[in-house]
Coordinates of C-alpha atoms and ligand atoms in Angstrom, one line a residue:
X1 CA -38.4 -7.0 -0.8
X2 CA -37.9 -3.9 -2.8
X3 CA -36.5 -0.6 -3.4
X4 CA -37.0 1.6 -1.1
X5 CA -38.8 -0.8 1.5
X6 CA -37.7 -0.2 5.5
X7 CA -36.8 -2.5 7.3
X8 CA -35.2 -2.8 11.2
X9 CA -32.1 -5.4 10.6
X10 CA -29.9 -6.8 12.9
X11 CA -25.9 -6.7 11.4
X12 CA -24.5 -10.3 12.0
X13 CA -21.5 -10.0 9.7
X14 CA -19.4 -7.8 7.5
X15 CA -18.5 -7.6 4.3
X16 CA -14.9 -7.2 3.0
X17 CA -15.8 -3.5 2.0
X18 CA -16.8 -2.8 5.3
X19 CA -20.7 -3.2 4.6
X20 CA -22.9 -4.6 7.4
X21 CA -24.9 -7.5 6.1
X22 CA -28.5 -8.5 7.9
X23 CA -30.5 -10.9 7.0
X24 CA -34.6 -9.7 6.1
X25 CA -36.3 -13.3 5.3
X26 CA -33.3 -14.8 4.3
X27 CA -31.8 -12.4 2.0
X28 CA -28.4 -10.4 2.9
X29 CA -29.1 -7.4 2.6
X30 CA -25.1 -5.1 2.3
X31 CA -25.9 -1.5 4.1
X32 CA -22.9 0.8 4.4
X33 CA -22.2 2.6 8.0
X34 CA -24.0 -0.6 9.7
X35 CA -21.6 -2.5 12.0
X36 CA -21.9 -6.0 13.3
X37 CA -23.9 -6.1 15.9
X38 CA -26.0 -2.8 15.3
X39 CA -29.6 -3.0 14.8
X40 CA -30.6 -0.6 12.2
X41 CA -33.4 1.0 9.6
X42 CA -32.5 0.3 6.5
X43 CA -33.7 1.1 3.1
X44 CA -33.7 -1.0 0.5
X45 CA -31.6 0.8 -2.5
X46 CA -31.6 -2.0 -5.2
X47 CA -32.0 -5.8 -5.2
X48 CA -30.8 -8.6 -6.9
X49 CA -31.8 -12.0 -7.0
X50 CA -29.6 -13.3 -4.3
X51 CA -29.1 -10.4 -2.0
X52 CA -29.8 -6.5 -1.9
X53 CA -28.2 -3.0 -0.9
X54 CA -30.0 -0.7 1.7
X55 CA -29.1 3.0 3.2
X56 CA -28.7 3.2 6.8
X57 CA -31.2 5.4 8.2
X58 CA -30.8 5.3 11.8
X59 CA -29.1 3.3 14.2
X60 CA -32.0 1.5 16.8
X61 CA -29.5 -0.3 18.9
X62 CA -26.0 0.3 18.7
X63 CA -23.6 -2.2 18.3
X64 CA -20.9 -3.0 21.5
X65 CA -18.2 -2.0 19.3
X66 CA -19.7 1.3 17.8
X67 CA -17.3 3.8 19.3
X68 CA -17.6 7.6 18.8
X69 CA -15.4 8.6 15.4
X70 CA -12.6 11.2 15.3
X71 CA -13.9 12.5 12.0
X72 CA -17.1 14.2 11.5
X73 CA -17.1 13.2 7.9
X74 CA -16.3 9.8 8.4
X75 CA -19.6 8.7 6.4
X76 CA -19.4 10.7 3.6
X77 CA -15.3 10.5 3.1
X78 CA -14.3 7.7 1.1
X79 CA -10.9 7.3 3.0
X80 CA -12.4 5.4 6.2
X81 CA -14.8 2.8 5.9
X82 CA -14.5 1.8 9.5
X83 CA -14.0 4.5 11.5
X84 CA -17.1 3.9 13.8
X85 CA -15.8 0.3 14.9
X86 CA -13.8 0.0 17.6
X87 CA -10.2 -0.2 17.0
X88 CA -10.1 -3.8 18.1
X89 CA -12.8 -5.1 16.3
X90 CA -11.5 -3.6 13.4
X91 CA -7.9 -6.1 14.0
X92 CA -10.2 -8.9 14.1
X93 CA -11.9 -8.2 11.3
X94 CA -8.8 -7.7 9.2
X95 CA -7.4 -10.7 10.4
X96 CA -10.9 -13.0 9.5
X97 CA -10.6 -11.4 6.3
X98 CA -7.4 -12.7 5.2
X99 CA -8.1 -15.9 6.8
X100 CA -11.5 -15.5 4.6
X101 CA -9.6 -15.1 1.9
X102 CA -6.7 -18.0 2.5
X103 CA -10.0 -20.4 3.1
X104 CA -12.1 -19.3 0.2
X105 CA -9.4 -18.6 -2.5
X106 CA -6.5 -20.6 -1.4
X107 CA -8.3 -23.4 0.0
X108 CA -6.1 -23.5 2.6
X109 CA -7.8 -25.5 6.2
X110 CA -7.0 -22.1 8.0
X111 CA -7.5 -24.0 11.3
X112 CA -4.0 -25.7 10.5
X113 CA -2.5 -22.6 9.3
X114 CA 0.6 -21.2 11.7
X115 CA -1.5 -17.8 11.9
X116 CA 0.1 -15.3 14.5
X117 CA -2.1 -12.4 16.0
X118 CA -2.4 -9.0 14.0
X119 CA -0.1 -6.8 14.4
X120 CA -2.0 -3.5 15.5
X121 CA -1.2 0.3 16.5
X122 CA -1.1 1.5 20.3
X123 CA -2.3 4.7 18.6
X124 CA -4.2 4.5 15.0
X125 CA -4.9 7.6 14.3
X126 CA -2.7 10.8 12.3
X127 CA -0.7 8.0 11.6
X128 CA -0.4 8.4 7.6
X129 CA 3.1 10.7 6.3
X130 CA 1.3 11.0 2.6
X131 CA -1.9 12.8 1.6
X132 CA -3.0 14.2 -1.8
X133 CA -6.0 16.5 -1.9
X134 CA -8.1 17.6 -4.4
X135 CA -8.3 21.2 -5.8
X136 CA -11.7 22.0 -6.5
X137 CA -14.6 25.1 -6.5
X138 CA -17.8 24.7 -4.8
X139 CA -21.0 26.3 -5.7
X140 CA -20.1 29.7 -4.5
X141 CA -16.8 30.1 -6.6
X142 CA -14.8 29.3 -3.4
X143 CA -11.8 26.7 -3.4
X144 CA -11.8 23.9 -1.5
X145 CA -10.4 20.9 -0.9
X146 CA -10.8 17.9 1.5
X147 CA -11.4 13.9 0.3
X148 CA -13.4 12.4 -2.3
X149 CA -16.7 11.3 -1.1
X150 CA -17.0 7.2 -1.5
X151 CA -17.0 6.4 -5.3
X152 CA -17.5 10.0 -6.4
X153 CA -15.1 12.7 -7.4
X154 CA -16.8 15.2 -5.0
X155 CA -15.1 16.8 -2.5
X156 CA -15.9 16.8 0.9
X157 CA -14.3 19.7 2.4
X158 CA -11.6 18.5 5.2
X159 CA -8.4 19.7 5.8
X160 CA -8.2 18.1 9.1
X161 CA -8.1 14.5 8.5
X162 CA -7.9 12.5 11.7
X163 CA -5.3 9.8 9.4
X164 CA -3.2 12.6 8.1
X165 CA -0.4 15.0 10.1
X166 CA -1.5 18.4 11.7
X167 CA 0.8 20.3 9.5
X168 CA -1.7 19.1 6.6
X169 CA -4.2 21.8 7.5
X170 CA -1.5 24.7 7.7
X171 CA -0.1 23.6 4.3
X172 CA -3.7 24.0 2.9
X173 CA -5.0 26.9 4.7
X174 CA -1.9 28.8 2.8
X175 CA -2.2 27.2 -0.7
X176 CA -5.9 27.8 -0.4
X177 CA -5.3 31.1 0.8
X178 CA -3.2 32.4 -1.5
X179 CA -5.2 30.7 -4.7
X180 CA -8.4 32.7 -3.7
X181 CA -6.2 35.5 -3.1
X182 CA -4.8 35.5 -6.6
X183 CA -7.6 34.4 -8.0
X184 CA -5.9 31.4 -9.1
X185 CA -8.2 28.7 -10.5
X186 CA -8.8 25.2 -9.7
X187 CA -8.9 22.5 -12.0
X188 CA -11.9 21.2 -13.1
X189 CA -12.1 17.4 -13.9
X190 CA -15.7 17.7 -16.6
X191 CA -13.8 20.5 -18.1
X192 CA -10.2 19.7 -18.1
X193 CA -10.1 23.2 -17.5
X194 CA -8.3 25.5 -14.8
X195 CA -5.0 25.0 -12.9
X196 CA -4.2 23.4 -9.5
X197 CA -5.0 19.9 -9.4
X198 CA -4.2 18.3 -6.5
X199 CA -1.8 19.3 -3.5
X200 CA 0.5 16.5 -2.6
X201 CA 2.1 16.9 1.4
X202 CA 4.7 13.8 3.1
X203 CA 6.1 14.4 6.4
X204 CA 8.9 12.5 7.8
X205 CA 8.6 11.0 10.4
X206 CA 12.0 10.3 12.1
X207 CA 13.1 13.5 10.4
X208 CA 10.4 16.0 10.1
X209 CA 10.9 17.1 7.4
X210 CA 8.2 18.0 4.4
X211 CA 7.2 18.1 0.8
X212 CA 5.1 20.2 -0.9
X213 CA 4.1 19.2 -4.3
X214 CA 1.6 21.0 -6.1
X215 CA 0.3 19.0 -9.4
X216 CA -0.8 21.7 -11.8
X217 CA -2.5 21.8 -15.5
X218 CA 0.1 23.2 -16.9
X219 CA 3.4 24.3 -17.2
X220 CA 4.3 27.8 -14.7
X221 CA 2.5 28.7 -11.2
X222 CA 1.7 32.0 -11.1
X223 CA 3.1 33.7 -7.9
X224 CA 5.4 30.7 -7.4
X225 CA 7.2 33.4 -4.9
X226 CA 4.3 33.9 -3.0
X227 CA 3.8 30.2 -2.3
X228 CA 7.2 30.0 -2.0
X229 CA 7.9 32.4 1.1
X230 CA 4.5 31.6 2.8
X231 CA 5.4 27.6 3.0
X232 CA 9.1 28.1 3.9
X233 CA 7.8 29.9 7.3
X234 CA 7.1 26.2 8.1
X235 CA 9.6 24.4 10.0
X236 CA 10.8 21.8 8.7
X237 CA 9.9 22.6 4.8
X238 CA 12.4 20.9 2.9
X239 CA 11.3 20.2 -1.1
X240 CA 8.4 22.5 -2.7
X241 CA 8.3 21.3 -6.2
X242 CA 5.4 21.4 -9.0
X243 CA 4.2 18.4 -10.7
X244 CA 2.7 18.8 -14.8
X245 CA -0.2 16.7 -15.2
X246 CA -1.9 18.4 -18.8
X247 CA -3.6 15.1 -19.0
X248 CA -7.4 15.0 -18.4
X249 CA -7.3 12.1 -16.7
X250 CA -8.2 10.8 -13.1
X251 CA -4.4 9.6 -12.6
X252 CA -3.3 12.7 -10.0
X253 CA 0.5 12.9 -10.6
X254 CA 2.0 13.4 -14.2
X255 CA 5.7 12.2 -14.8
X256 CA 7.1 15.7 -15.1
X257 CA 8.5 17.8 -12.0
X258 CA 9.8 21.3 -11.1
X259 CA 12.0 22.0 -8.1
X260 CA 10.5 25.5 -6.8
X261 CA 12.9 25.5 -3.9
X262 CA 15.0 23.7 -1.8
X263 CA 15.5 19.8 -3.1
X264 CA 13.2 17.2 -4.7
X265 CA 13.1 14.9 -1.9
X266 CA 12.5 14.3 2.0
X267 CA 14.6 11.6 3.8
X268 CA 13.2 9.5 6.3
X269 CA 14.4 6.5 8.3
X270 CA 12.9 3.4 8.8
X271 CA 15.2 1.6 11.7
X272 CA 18.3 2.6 10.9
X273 CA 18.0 2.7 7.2
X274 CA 17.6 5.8 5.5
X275 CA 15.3 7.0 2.3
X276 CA 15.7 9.9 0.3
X277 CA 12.1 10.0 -1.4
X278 CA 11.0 12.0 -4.6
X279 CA 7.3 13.2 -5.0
X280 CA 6.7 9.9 -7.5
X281 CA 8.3 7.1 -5.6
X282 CA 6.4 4.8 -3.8
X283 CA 6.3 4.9 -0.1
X284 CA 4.9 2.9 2.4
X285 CA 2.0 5.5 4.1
X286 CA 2.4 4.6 7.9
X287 CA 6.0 4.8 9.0
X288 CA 5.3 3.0 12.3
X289 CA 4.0 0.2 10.5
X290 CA 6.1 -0.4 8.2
X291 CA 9.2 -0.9 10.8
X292 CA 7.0 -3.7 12.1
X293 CA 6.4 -4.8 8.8
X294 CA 9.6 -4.7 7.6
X295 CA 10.6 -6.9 10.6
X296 CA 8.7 -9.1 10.5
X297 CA 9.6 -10.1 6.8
X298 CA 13.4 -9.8 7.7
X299 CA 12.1 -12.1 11.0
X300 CA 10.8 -14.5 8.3
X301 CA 13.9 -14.2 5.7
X302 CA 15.5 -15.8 8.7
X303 CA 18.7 -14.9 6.7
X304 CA 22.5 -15.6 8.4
X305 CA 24.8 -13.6 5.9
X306 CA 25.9 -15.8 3.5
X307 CA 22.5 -16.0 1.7
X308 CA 21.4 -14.5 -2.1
X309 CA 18.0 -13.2 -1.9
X310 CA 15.9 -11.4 -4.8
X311 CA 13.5 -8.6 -3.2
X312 CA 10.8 -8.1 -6.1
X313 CA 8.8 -5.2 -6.5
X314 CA 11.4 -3.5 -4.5
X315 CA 10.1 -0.1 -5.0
X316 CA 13.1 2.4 -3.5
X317 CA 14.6 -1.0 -2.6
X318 CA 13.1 -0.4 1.1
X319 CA 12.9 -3.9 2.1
X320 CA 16.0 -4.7 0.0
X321 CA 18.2 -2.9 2.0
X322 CA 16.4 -3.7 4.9
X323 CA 17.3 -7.5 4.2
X324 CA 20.9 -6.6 2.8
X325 CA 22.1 -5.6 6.4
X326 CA 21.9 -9.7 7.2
X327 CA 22.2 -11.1 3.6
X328 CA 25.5 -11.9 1.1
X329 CA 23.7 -10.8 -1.8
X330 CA 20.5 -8.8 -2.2
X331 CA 19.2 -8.5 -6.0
X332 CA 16.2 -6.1 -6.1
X333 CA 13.5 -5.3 -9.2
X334 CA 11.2 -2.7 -10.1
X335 CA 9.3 -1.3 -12.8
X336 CA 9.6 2.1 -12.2
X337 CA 12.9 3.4 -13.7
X338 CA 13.1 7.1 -10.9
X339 CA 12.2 3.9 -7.9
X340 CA 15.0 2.2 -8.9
X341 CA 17.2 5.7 -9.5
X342 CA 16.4 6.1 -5.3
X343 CA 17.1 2.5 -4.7
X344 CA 20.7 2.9 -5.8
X345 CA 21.1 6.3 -4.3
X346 CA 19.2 4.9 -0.8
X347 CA 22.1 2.3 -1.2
X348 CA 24.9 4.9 -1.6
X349 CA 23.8 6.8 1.1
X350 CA 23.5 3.8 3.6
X351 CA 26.4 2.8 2.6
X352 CA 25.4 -0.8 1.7
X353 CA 27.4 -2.4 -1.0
X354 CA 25.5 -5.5 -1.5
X355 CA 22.9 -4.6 -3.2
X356 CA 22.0 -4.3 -6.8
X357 CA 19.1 -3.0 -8.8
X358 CA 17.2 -3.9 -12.2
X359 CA 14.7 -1.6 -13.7
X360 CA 11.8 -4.1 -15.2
X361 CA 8.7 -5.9 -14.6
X362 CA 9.3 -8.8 -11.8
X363 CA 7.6 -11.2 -14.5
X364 CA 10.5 -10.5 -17.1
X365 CA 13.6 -9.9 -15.3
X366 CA 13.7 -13.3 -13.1
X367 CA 12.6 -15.5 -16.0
X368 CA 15.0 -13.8 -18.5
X369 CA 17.7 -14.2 -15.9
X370 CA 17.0 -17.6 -15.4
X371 CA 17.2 -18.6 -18.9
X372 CA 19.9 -17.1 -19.4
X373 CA 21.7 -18.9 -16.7
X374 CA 20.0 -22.1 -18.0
X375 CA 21.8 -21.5 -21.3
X376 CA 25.1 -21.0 -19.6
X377 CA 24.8 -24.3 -18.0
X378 CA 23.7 -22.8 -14.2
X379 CA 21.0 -23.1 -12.1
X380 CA 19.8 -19.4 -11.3
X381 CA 19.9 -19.2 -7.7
X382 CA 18.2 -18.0 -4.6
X383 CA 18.1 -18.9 -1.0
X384 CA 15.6 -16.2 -0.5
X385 CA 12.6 -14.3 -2.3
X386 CA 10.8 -11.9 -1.2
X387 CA 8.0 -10.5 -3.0
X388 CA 5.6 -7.2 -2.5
X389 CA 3.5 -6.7 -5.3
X390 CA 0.7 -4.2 -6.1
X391 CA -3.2 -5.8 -5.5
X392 CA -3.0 -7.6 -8.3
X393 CA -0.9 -9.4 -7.0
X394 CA 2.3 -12.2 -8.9
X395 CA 2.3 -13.1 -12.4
X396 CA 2.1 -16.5 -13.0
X397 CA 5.2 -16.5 -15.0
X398 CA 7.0 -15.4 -11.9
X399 CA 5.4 -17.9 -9.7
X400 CA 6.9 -20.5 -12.6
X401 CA 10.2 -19.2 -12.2
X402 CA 10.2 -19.0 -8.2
X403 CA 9.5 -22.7 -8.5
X404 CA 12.1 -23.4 -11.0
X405 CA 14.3 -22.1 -8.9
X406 CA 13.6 -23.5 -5.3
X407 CA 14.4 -21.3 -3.2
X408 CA 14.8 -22.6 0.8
X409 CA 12.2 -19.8 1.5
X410 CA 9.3 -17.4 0.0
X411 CA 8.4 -14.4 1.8
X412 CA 4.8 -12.6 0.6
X413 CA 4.6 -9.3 1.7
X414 CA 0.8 -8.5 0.4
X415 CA -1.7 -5.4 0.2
X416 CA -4.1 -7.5 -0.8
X417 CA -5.3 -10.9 0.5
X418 CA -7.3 -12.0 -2.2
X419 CA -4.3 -12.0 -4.6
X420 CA -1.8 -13.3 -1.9
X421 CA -4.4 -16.5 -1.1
X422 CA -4.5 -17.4 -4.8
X423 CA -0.7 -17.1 -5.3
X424 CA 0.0 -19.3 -2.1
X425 CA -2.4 -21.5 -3.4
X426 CA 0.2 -22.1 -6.7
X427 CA 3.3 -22.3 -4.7
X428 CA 1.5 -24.7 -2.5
X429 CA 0.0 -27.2 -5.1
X430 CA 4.0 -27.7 -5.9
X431 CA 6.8 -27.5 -3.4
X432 CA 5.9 -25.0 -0.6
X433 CA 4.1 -24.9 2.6
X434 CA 3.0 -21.9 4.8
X435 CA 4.9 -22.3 7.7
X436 CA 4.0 -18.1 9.2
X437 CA 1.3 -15.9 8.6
X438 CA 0.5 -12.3 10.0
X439 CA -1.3 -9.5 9.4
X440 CA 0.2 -6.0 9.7
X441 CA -2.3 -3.1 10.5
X442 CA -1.0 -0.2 8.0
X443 CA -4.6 0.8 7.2
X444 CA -6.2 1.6 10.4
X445 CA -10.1 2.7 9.9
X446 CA -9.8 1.3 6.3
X447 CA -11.0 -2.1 5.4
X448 CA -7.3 -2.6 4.0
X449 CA -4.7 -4.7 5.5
X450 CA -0.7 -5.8 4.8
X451 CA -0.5 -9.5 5.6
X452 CA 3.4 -11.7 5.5
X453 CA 3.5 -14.8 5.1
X454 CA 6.4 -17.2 4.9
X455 CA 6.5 -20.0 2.9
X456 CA 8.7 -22.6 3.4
X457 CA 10.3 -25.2 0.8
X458 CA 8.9 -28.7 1.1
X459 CA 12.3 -30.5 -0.4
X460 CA 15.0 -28.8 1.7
X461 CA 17.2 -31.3 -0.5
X462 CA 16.6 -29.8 -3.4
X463 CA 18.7 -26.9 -2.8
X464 CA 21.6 -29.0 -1.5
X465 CA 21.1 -31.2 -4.4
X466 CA 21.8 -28.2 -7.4
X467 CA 24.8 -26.6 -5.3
X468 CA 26.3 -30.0 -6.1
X469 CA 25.7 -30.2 -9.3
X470 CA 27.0 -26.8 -9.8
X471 CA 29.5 -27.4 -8.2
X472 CA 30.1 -31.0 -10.0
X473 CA 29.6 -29.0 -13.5
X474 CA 32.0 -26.2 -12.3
X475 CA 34.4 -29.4 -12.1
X476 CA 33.4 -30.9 -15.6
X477 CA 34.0 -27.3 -17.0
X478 CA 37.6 -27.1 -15.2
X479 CA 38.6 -30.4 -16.4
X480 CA 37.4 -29.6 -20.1
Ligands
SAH1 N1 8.6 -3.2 -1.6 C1 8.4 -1.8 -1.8 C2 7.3 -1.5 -2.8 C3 6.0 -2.2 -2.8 S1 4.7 -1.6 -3.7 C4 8.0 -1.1 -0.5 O1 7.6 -1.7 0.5 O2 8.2 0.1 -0.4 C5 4.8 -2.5 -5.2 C6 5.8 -2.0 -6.1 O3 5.8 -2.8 -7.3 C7 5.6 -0.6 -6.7 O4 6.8 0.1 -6.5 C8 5.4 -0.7 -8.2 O5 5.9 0.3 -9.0 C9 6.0 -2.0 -8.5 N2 5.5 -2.8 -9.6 C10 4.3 -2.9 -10.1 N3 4.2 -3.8 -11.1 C11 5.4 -4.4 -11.2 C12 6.0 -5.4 -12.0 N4 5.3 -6.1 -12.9 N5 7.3 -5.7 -11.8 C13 8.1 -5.1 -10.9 N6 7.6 -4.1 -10.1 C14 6.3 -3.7 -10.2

């Protein structure tokens, strides 16, 4: 086989990208847009030894679970991978992918795992309250703006993406509008040259209320007023604000903001907690989601109200507060020092008083607070961590730590099962088993997934056993 060869394949399997894979004389051959149980023509793009890539040229036989996409771009975007698979298949493809993963990476015997069915969405599409679209010019001088196509900075014009709210488009059609009118320029990425970057949009859900944030190279809009009175016609506009990004630099948001009018934040609930959220906090991206996810590791917490639990990578402290309506003592960390400025406000306004916040890498804070207590003759102490890290999941010096510690009960919220699988798979070589697993739909047409998992402390005496001996030492230290 070689490139450019054609071939008619029949799709068997996927890949954790989305790719079909078919099998021509015994090499897998990955071809984008093909979907199990398709047959296809394919063209071979570029081989390797083992296996190959091919185009999809033309569907011969469609697959049973090839249903008819929302999105006309759905190919080209790079936002959807999956958009053509049924919605079902799609659930049971996220949910063999983390079992993949917990088999393959975690050498976990996923037939003896506790695994309870994904959780999906009775309705997965417009289901995202965050979007950030490029600012760019096509050939003809004229802005545009839509989604990267897959792997490529090009835009693929689309301001009606079948993920994203309806008031997207009327946000656009105005900023778009009023740039060509003004002859205000985009930015150009080669060039580092021209002005508006990227336009970033969240709705709230519960609340409806919206943010405008347009990230600009450089320091002043022109016709800021303009913008101004056009998107307040909006109902519901509650935080237009610029963001400075002079970098040339594929990161979209810089750290510096400008309120243009109204306030620097939405507020949105998820069960009956609320959020005040600034244009560079992190967010979960599907509200409806998230409750479930949310419950689900409260669910798992299992927590009565007289336990301590650490939340790491708390973010705005979303789960933290979540957990500190049932907990004694909620202690939560972040890295980003504006997250943790919401957390404590999102406490404040919620009225909780039992939570508190540290600004500093997970990997740090716990271990430094655990020597520290070490030194002082205590046992740090936790009946409960959660964790929620970025893809790349724990550092090991935190996994350390967690087992120093012992707590009764681990709960992994994950993006990412590859990372989650080869954490577990630490925790579990020492004193934890997975006693709940689940996968959480928050991507729907995307080949991501959330998975929790609950792990569960092989020597429930152990706890019991340090509690003593505080409290013996407490004794020793009295009687001294
Ligand atoms: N639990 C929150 C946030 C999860 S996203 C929620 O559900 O909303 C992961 C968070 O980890 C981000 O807020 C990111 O800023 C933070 N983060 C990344 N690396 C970190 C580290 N080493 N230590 C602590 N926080 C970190």
């Amino acid at each position: 086989m070689k490139k450019n060869d054609e071939f008619n394949v029949k799709i068997e399997d996927m890949a954790v990208g989305g790719e079909g894979i078919g099998k021509v004389a015994g090499i897998a051959l990955f071809i984008k847009d093909a979907l199990i149980g398709d047959t296809v023509r394919a063209k071979v793009m570029k081989m390797k030894k083992q296996y190959g890539f091919a185009r999809m040229m033309e569907v011969i036989e469609p697959s049973p679970w090839r249903v008819e996409p929302k999105c006309q771009f759905h190919r080209q975007c790079g936002g959807c991978q999956i958009q053509a698979l049924s919605y079902e298949k799609q659930l049971e493809f996220k949910q063999n992918k983390v079992l993949g993963n917990l088999q393959r990476i975690g050498g976990f015997d996923v037939d003896k795992l506790p695994v309870e069915p994904i959780v999906g969405m009775d309705d997965p599409y417009h289901y995202r309250n965050k979007a950030q679209f490029p600012i760019g010019t096509d050939k003809e001088g004229h802005i545009v703006t839509g989604f990267y196509a897959g792997r490529t900075h090009q835009i693929i014009p689309n301001r009606d993406c079948a993920l994203g709210v309806s008031v997207n488009e009327q946000i656009l059609d105005i900023v778009i509008g009023i740039m060509e009118e003004k002859g205000i320029t985009a930015y150009d990425e080669e060039t580092g040259k021209g002005l508006v970057r990227h336009v970033l949009i969240r709705y709230g859900f519960t609340t409806k209320e919206i943010m405008v944030c347009i990230i600009i190279n450089g320091k002043k809009l022109p016709y800021a007023d303009v913008f101004v009175e056009a998107l307040t016609k909006i109902e519901g506009m509650t935080s237009i604000t610029l963001n400075h990004n002079l970098k040339q630099t594929n990161v979209i948001m810089g750290d510096e903001i400008t309120l243009l009018w109204g306030q620097e934040y939405i507020t949105d609930y998820i069960g009956d907690i609320k959020y005040q959220i600034s244009p560079l906090s992190f967010y979960q991206v599907n509200p409806v989601q998230t409750k479930k996810l949310y419950s689900l590791a409260l669910e798992y917490a299992d927590l009565k109200g007289d336990e301590t639990v650490w939340d790491l990578y708390c973010g705005i402290g979303t789960i933290s507060l979540f957990l500190a309506q049932k907990a004694k003592k909620v202690y939560g960390v972040e890295i980003i020092p504006q997250a943790i400025e919401n957390a404590k406000n999102n406490a404040v306004i919620n009225g909780i008083e039992n939570a508190e916040f540290f600004v500093g890498k997970a990997e740090d804070i716990l271990p430094d607070f655990y020597e520290k207590e070490a030194k002082a003759g205590r046992k740090a102490y936790a009946d409960v961590i959660v964790v929620d890290p970025p893809r790349k999941g724990c550092d090991s010096i935190l996994l350390d730590t967690i087992l120093k510690m012992q707590p009764e009960r681990v709960v992994y919220v994950s993006c990412d099962s590859a990372t989650l699988a080869r954490d577990l798979k630490i925790l579990c070589e020492k004193d934890y088993e997975i006693t709940r697993v689940r996968a959480v739909d928050q991507f729907c047409h995307t080949t991501h997934t959330e998975a929790v998992c609950l792990l569960s402390n092989r020597k429930p005496d152990a706890r019991v056993k340090i509690s003593v001996e505080t409290e013996e030492l407490k004794k020793v230290k009295e009687e001294k």
